[in-house]
Tab-separated table of C-alpha atoms and ligand atoms in Angstrom:
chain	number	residue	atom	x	y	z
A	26	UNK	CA	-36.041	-2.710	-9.510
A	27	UNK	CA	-33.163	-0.838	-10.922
A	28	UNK	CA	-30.908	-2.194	-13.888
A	29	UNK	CA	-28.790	-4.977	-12.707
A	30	UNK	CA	-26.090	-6.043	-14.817
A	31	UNK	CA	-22.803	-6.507	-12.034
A	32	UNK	CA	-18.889	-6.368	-13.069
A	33	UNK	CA	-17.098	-7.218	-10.227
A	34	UNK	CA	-13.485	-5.553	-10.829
A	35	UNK	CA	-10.374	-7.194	-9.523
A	36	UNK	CA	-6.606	-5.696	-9.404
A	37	UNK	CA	-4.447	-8.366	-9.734
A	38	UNK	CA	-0.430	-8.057	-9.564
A	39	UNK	CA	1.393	-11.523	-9.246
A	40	UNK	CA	-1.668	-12.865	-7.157
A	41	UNK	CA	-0.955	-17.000	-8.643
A	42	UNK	CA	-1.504	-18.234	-5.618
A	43	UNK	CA	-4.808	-16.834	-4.810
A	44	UNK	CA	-6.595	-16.431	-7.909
A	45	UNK	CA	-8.147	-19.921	-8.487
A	46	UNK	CA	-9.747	-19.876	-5.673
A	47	UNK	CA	-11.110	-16.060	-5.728
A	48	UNK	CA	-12.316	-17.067	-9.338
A	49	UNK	CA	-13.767	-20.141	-7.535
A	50	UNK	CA	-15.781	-18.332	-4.043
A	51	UNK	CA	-16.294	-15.052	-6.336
A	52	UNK	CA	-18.520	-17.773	-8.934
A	53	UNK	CA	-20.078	-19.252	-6.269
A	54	UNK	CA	-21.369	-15.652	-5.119
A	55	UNK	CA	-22.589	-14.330	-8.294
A	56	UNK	CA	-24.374	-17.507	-8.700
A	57	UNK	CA	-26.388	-17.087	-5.758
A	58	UNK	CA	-26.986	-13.525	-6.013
A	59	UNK	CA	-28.422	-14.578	-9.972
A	60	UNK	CA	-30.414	-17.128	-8.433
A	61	UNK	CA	-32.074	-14.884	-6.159
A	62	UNK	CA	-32.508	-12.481	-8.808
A	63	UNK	CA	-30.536	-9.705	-7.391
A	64	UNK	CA	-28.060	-9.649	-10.653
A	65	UNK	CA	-28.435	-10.122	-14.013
A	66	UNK	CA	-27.187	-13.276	-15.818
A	67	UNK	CA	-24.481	-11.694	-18.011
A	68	UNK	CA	-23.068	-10.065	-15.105
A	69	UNK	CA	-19.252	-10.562	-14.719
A	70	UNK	CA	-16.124	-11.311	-12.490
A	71	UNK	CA	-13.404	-8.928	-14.324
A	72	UNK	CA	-9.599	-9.238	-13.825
A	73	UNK	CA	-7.621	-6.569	-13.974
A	74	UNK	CA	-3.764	-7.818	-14.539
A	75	UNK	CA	-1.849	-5.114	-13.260
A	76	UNK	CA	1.315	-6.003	-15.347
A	77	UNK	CA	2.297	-9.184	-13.073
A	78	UNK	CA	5.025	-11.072	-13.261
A	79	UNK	CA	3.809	-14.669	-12.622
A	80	UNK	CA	1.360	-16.396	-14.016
A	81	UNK	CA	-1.709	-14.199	-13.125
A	82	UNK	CA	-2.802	-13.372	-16.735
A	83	UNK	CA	-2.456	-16.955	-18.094
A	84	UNK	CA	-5.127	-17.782	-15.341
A	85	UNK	CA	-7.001	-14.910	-16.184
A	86	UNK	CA	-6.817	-15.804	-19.924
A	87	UNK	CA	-7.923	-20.246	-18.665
A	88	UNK	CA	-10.611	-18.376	-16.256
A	89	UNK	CA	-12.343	-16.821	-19.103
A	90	UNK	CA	-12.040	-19.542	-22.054
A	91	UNK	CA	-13.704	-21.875	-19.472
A	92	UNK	CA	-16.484	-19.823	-17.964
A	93	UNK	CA	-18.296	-16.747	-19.801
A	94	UNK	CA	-19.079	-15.719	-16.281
A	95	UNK	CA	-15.341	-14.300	-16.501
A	96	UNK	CA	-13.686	-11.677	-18.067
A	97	UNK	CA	-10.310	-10.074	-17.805
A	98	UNK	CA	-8.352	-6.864	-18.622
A	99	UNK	CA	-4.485	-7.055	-19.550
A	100	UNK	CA	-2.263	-3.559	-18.691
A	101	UNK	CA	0.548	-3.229	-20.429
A	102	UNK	CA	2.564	-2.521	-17.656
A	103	UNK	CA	1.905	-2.329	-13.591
A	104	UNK	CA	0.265	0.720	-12.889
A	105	UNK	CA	-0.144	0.162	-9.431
A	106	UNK	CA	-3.315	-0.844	-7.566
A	107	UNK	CA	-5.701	2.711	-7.854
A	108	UNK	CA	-4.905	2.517	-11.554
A	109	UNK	CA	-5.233	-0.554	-12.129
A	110	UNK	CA	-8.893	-0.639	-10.585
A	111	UNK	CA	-9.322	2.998	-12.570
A	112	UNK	CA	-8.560	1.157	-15.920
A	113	UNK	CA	-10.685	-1.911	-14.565
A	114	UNK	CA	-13.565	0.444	-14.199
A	115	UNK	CA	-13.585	2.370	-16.679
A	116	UNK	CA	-13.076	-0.299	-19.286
A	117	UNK	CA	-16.262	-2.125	-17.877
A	118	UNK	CA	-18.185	1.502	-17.466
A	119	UNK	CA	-20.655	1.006	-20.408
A	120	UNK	CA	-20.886	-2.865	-20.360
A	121	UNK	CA	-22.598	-2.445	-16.675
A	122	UNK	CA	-24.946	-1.242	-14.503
A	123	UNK	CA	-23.310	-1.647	-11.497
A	124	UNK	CA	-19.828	-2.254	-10.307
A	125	UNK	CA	-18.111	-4.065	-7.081
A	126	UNK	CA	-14.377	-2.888	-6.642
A	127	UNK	CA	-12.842	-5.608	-4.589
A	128	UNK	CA	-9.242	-6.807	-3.625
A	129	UNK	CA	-8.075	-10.494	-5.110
A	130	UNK	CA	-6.970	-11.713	-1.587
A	131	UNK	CA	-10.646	-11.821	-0.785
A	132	UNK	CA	-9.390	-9.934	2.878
A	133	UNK	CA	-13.104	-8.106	2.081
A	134	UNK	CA	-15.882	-10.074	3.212
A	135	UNK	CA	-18.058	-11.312	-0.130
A	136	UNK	CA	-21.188	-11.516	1.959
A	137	UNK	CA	-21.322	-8.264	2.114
A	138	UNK	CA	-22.479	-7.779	-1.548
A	139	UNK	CA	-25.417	-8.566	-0.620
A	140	UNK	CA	-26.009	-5.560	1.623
A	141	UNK	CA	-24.203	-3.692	-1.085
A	142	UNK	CA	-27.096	-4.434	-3.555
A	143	UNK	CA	-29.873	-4.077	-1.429
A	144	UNK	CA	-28.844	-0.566	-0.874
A	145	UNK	CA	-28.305	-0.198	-5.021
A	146	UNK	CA	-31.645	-1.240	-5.537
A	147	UNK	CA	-33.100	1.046	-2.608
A	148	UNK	CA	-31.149	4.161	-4.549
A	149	UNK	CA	-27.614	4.216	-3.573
A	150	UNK	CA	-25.075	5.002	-6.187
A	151	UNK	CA	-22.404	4.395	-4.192
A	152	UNK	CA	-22.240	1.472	-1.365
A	153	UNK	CA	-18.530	2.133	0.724
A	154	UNK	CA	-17.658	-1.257	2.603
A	155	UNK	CA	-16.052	-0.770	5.828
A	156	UNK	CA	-14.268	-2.730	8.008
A	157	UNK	CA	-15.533	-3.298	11.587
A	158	UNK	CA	-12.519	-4.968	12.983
A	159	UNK	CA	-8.821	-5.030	11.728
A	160	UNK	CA	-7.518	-7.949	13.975
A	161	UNK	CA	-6.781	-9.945	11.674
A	162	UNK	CA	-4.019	-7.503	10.422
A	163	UNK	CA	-0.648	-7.408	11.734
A	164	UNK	CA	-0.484	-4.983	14.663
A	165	UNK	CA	2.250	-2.490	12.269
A	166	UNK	CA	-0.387	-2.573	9.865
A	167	UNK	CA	-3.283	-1.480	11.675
A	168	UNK	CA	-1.305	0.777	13.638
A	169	UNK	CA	0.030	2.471	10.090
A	170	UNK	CA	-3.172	2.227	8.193
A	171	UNK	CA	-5.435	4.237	11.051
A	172	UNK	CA	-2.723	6.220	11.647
A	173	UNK	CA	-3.001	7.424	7.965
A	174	UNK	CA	-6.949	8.129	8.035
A	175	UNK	CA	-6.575	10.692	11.297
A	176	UNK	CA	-3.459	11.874	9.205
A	177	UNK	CA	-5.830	12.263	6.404
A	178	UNK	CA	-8.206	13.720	8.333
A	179	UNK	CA	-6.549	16.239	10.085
A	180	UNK	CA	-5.250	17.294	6.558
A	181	UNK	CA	-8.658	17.694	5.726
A	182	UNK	CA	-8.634	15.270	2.814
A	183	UNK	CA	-12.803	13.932	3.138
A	184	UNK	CA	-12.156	10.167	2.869
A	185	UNK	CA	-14.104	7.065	5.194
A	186	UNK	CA	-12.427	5.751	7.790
A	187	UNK	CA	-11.628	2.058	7.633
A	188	UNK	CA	-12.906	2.043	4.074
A	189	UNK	CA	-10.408	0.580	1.153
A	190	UNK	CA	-11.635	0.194	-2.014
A	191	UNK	CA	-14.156	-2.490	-1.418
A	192	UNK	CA	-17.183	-0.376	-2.807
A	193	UNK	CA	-20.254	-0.423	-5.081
A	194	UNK	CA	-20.442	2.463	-7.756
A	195	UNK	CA	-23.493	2.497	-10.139
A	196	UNK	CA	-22.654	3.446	-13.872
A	197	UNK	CA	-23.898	7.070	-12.716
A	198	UNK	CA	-21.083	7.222	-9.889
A	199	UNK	CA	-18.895	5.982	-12.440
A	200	UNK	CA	-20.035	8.392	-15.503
A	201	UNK	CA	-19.335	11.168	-12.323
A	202	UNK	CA	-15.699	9.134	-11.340
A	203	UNK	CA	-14.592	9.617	-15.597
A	204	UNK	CA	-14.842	13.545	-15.402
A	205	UNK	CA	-12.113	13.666	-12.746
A	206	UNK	CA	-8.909	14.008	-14.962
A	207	UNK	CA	-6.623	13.762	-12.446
A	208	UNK	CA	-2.955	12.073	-12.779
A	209	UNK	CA	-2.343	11.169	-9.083
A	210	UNK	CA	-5.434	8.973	-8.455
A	211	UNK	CA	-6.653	8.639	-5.134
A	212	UNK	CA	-9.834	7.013	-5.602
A	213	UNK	CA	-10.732	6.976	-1.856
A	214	UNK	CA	-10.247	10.735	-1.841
A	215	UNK	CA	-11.909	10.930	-5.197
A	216	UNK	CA	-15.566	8.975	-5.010
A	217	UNK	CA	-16.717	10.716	-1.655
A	218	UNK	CA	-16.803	14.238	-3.971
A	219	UNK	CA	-18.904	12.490	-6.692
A	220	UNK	CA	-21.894	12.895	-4.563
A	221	UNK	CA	-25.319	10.974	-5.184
A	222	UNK	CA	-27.124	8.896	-2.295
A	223	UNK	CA	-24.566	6.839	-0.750
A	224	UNK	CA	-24.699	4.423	2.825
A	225	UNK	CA	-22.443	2.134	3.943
A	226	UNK	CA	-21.566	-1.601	4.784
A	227	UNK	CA	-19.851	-2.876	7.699
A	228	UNK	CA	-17.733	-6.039	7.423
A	229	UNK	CA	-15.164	-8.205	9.446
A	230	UNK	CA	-11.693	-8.535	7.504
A	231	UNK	CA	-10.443	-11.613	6.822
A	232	UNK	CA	-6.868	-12.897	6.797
A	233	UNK	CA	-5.328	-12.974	3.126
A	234	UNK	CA	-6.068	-16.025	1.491
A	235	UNK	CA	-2.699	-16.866	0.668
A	236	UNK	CA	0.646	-15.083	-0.896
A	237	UNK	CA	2.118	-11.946	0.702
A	238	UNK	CA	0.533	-8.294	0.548
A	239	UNK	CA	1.369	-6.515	-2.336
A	240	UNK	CA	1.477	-3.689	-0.340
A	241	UNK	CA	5.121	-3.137	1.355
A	242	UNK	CA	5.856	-0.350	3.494
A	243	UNK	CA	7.460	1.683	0.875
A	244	UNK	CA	4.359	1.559	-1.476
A	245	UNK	CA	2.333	2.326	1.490
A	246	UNK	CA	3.869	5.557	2.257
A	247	UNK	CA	4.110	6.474	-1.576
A	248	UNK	CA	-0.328	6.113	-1.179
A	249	UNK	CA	-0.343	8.103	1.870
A	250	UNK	CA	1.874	10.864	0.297
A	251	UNK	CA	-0.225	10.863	-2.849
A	252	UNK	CA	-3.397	11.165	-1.129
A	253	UNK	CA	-2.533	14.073	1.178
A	254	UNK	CA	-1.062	15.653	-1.405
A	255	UNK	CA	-3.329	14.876	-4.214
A	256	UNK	CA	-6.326	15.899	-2.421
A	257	UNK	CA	-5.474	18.807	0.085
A	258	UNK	CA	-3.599	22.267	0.219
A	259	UNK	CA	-3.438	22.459	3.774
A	260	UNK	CA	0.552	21.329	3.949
A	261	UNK	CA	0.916	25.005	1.418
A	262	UNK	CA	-1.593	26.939	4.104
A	263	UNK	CA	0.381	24.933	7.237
A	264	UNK	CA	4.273	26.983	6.057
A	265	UNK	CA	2.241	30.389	4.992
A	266	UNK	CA	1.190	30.525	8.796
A	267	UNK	CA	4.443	29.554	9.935
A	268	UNK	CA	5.962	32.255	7.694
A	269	UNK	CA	3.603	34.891	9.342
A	270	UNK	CA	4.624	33.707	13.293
A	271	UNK	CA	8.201	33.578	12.252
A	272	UNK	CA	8.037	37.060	11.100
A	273	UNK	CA	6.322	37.921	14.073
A	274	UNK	CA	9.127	36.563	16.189
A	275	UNK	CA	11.947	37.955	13.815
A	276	UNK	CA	10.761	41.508	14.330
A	277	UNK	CA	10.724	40.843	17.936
A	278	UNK	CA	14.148	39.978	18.005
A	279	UNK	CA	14.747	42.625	15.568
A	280	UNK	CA	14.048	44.866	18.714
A	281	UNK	CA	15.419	43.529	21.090
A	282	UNK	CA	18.900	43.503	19.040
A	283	UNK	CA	18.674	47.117	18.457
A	284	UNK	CA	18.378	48.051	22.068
A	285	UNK	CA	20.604	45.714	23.126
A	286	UNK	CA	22.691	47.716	20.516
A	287	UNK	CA	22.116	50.981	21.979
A	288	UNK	CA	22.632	49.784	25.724
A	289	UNK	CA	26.154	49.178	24.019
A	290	UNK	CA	26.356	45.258	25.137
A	291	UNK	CA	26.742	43.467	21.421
A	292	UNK	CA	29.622	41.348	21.585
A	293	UNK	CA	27.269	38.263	22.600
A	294	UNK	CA	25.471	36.796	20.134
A	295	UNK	CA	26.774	34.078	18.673
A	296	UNK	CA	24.688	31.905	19.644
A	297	UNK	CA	21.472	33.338	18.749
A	298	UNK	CA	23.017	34.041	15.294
A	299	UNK	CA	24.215	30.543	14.495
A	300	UNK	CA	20.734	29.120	16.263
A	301	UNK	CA	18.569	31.145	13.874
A	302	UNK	CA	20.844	30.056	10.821
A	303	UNK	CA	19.937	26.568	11.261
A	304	UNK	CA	16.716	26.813	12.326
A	305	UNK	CA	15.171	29.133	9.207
A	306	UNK	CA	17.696	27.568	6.759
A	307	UNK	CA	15.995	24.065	8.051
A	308	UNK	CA	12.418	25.625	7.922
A	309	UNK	CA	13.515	27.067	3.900
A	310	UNK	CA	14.617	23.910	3.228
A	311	UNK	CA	11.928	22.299	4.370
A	312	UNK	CA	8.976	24.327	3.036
A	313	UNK	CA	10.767	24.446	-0.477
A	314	UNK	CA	10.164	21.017	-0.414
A	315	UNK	CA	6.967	20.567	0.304
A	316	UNK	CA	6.225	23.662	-2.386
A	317	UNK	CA	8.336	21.310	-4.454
A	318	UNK	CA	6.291	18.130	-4.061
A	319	UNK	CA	2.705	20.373	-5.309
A	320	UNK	CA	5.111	21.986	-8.481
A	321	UNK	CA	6.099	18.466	-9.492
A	322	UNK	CA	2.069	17.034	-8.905
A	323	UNK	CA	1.429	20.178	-11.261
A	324	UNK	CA	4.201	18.970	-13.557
A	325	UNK	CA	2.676	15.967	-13.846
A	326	UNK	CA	-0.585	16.862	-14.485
A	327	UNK	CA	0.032	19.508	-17.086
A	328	UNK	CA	1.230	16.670	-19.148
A	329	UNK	CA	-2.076	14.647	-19.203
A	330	UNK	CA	0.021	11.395	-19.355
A	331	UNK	CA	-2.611	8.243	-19.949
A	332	UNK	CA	-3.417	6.928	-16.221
A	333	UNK	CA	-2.899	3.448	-18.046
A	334	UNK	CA	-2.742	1.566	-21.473
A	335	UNK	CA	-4.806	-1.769	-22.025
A	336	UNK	CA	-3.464	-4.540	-23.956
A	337	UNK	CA	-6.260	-6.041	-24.234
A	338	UNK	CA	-10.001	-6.720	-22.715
A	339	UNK	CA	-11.559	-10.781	-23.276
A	340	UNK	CA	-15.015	-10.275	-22.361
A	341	UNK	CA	-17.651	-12.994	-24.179
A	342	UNK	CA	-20.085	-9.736	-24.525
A	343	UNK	CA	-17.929	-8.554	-26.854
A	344	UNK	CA	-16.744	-11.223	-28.387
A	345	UNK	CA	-18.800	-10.516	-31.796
A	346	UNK	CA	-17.150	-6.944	-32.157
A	347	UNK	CA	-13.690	-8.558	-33.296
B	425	UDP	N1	-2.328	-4.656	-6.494
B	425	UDP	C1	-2.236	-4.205	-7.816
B	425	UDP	N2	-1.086	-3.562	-8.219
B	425	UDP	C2	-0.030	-3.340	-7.363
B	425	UDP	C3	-0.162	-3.781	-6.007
B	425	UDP	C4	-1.322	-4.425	-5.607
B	425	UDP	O1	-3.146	-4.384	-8.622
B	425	UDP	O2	0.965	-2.765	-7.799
B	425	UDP	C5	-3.577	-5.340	-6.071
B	425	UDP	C6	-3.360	-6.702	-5.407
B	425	UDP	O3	-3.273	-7.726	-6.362
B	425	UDP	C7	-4.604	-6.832	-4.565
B	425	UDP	C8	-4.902	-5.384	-4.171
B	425	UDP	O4	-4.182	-4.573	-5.084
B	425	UDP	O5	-5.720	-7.312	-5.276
B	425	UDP	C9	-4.517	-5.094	-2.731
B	425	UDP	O6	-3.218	-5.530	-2.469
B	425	UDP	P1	-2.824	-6.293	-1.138
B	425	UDP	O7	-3.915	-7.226	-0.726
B	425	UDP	O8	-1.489	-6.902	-1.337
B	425	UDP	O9	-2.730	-5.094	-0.122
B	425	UDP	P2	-3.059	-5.126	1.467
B	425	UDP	O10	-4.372	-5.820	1.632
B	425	UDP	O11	-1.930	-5.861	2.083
B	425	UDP	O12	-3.109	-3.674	1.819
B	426	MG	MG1	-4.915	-7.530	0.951
């Protein structure tokens, strides 16, 4: 039997309405899985406050004067969800053995934790969950969100299809997940290069317990744009080869303009000349752009900007240490 202590990690941003009664099913889990011996008894239920602007802290801060079994982790400020669950983890790295990464709408199927262990304890460092069936999700959802993994794919970037961040990382995969510096986190993109033995879980999605998704369309796009970006060069490699066959066809036209010239019939032309204008000042445009978009993600890194700042971490293990 391998080294059990679990910290189940938990972005949270404004999720009021839902959080009682995660806390509540998420305890009722951990109990079971203690009972049966599969987890340790100080293992934990961590919630990550991703700067919200309700009450989610508060209950965070009830949640973990009431129960040990809790624990929380205060941002100062929202970070989004990847680093939110990046601070989450990393804060709870040495305090664990193992760690669940799951959403606070409890859309992930908690059941499947216990597959998720299993696997731990049969040498998997890293469990992915992945959904079977998206039905429950609105039909622009599902249709956006698979449209983004052959996207993703195509692009090259390795990540699992139908996989969120509903996933089991061992404090190895996590010791692996700290050396990767990087400013625009894409965890999905991230964990599938930190290697070690890994399987997989499969898992009907439920509907979200209640509230609305945190996820609008906008910040959905901005996750899709940082992973392809984040993760892959192929956008750079996709205008190089369109530089090469535009060449290609500009010295064929080259030609055929300087006969045309010498056959004496030049006063048409116009059209070609105004087509082209548009076309390759478009395609500059465009490319410069996209060169743009990997200068900036360099920008960014140079500066080595913290990924997030924690105000503060309530966790009865450490309670002595203050
Ligand atoms: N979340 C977060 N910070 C944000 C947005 C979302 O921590 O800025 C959390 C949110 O509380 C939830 C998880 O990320 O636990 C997934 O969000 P949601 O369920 O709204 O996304 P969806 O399931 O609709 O994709
Ligand atoms: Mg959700």
């Amino acid at each position: 039997m391998r080294e059990n202590i679990l910290y189940v990690v938990i972005p949270c941003y404004n999720e009021e309405e839902v959080l009682p009664e995660t806390a509540r099913q998420l305890k009722e889990k951990m109990t079971s899985l203690m009972e049966r011996g599969l987890i340790a008894r100080d293992s934990r239920i961590v919630f990550v406050n991703d700067g919200s602007k309700d009450r989610t802290w508060p209950i965070i801060r009830e949640l973990y004067e009431q129960d040990p079994l809790y624990a929380g982790v205060n941002l100062t400020r929202n970070r989004g969800h990847q680093n939110a669950l990046l601070a989450g983890l990393m804060t709870v790295k040495d305090d664990c053995d193992i760690t669940i990464s799951i959403d606070a709408d409890l859309q992930d199927d908690l059941d499947a934790m216990d597959e998720m262990l299993e696997k731990y304890h049969n040498g998997c460092d890293i469990v992915y969950g992945v959904r079977s069936k998206r039905e429950t999700d609105t039909f622009f959802k599902r249709f956006t969100a698979q449209s983004f993994y052959k996207l993703m794919k195509l692009l090259g970037a390795d990540t699992i299809y139908n996989h969120a961040d509903y996933r089991l990382m061992s404090k190895a995969a996590l010791e692996g997940l700290s050396q990767f510096k990087e400013v625009n986190l894409f965890l999905r993109g991230i964990v599938p290069m930190i290697g070690y033995d890994t399987d997989v879980v499969t898992y009907e999605r439920h509907e979200r317990l209640a509230g609305e998704s945190k996820y609008p369309l906008k910040k959905m796009l901005g996750l899709a744009f940082e992973g392809i970006t984040s993760l892959s060069v192929k956008p750079i490699r996709f205008i190089t080869f369109l530089g090469f066959f535009i060449m290609a066809v500009s010295i064929i036209v080259a030609i055929y303009s300087l006969v045309q010239y010498f056959m004496g019939s030049t006063t048409q032309g116009w059209t070609s000349i105004v087509l082209s204008i548009w076309g390759v000042g478009g395609l500059l445009l465009f490319s410069l752009g996209v060169v743009g978009e990997y200068i900036g993600k360099i920008y960014l890194e140079t500066k080595e900007r913290p990924r997030f700042l924690i105000r503060e971490y309530l966790n009865r293990n450490h309670d002595n240490d203050r």
